[in-house]
Short mmCIF file of C-alpha atoms in Angstrom, two decimals:
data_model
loop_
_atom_site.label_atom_id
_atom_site.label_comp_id
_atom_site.label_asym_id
_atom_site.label_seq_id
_atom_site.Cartn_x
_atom_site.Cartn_y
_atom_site.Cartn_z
CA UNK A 5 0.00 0.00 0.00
CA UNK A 6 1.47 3.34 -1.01
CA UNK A 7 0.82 5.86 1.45
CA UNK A 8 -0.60 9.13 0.09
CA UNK A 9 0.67 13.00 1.41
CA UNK A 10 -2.77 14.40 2.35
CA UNK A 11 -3.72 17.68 0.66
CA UNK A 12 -0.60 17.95 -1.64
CA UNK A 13 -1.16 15.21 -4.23
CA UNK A 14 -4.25 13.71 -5.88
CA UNK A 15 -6.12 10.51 -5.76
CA UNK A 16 -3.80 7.69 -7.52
CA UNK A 17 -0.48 10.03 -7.24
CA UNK A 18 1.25 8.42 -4.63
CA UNK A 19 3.83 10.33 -2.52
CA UNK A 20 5.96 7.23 -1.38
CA UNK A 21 9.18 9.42 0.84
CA UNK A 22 6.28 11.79 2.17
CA UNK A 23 5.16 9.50 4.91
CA UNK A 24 8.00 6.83 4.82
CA UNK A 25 10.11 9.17 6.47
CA UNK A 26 7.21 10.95 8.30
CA UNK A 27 8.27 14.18 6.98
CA UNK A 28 4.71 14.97 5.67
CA UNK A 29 5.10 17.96 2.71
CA UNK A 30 8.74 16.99 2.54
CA UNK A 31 8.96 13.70 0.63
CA UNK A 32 10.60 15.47 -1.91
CA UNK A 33 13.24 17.18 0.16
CA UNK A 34 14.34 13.15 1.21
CA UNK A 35 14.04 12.30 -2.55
CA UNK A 36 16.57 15.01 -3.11
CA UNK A 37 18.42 13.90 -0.14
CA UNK A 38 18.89 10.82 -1.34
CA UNK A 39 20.16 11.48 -5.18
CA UNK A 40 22.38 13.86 -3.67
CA UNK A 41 23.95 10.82 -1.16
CA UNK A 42 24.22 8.39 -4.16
CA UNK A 43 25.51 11.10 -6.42
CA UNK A 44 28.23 11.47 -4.03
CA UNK A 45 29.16 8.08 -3.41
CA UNK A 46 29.32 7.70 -7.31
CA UNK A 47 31.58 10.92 -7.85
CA UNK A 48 34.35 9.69 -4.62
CA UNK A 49 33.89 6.09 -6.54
CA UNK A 50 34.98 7.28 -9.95
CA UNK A 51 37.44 10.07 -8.11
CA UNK A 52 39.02 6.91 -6.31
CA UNK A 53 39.50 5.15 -9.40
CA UNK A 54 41.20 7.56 -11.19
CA UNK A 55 43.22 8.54 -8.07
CA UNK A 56 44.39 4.71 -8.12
CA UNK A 57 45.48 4.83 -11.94
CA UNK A 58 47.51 7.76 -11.02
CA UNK A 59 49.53 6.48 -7.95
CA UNK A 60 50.02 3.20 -10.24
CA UNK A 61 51.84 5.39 -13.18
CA UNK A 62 53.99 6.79 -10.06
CA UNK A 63 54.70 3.84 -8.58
CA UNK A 64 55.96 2.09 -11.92
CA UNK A 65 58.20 5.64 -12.65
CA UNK A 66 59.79 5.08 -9.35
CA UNK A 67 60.26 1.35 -10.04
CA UNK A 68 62.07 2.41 -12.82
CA UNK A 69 64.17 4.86 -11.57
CA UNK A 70 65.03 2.46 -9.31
CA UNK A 71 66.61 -0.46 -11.77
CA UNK A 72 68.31 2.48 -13.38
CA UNK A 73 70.07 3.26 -10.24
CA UNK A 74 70.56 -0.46 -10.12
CA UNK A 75 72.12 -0.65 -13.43
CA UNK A 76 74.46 2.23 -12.80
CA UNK A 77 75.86 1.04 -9.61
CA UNK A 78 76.33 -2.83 -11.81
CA UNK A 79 74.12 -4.56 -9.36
CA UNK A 80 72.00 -6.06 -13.06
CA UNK A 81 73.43 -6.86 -16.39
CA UNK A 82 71.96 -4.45 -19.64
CA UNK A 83 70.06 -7.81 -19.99
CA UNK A 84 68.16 -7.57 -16.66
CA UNK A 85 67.72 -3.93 -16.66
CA UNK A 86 65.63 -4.10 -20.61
CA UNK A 87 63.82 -7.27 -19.16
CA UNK A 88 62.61 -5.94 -15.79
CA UNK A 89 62.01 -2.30 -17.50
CA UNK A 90 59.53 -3.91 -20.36
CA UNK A 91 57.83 -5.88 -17.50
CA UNK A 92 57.01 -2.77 -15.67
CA UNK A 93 55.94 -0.69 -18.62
CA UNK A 94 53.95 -3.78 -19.78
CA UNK A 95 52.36 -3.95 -16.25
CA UNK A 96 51.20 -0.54 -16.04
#
């Protein structure tokens, strides 16, 4: 049973939020409440995401400053160095 806001909408027009939150004339205010919660959560969800593909790109340019410190210092043959530097740039 859909419960009905008395006086602000007609017969058959149900006004679900209006009395589910017993905010009578204020349904809509919850309504918009609510988009503006999920509309959030989806803008910190994509914002995270893209965020994450950022710190990744970092992380694999340290990485690879890292090997070429490596190399310098003769810790990893030329042969190491290309190998683990093509894995990293194929990883990211």
């Amino acid at each position: 049973m859909i419960a009905y806001a008395h006086g602000i909408v007609g017969e058959g027009e149900g006004c679900y939020f209006a009395h589910f939150f017993n905010f009578p004339l204020g349904g809509w205010i919850m309504g918009l409440i609510f988009a503006i919660i999920v509309g959030l959560v989806i803008y910190y969800a994509i914002k995270g995401i893209k965020g994450k593909d950022a710190r990744d790109e970092e992380l694999t340019k340290e990485a690879i400053n890292a090997i070429k410190v490596r190399y310098a210092k003769g810790e990893i043959t030329e042969e190491e160095y290309k190998k683990i530097k093509r894995e990293l740039e194929e990883g990211s």
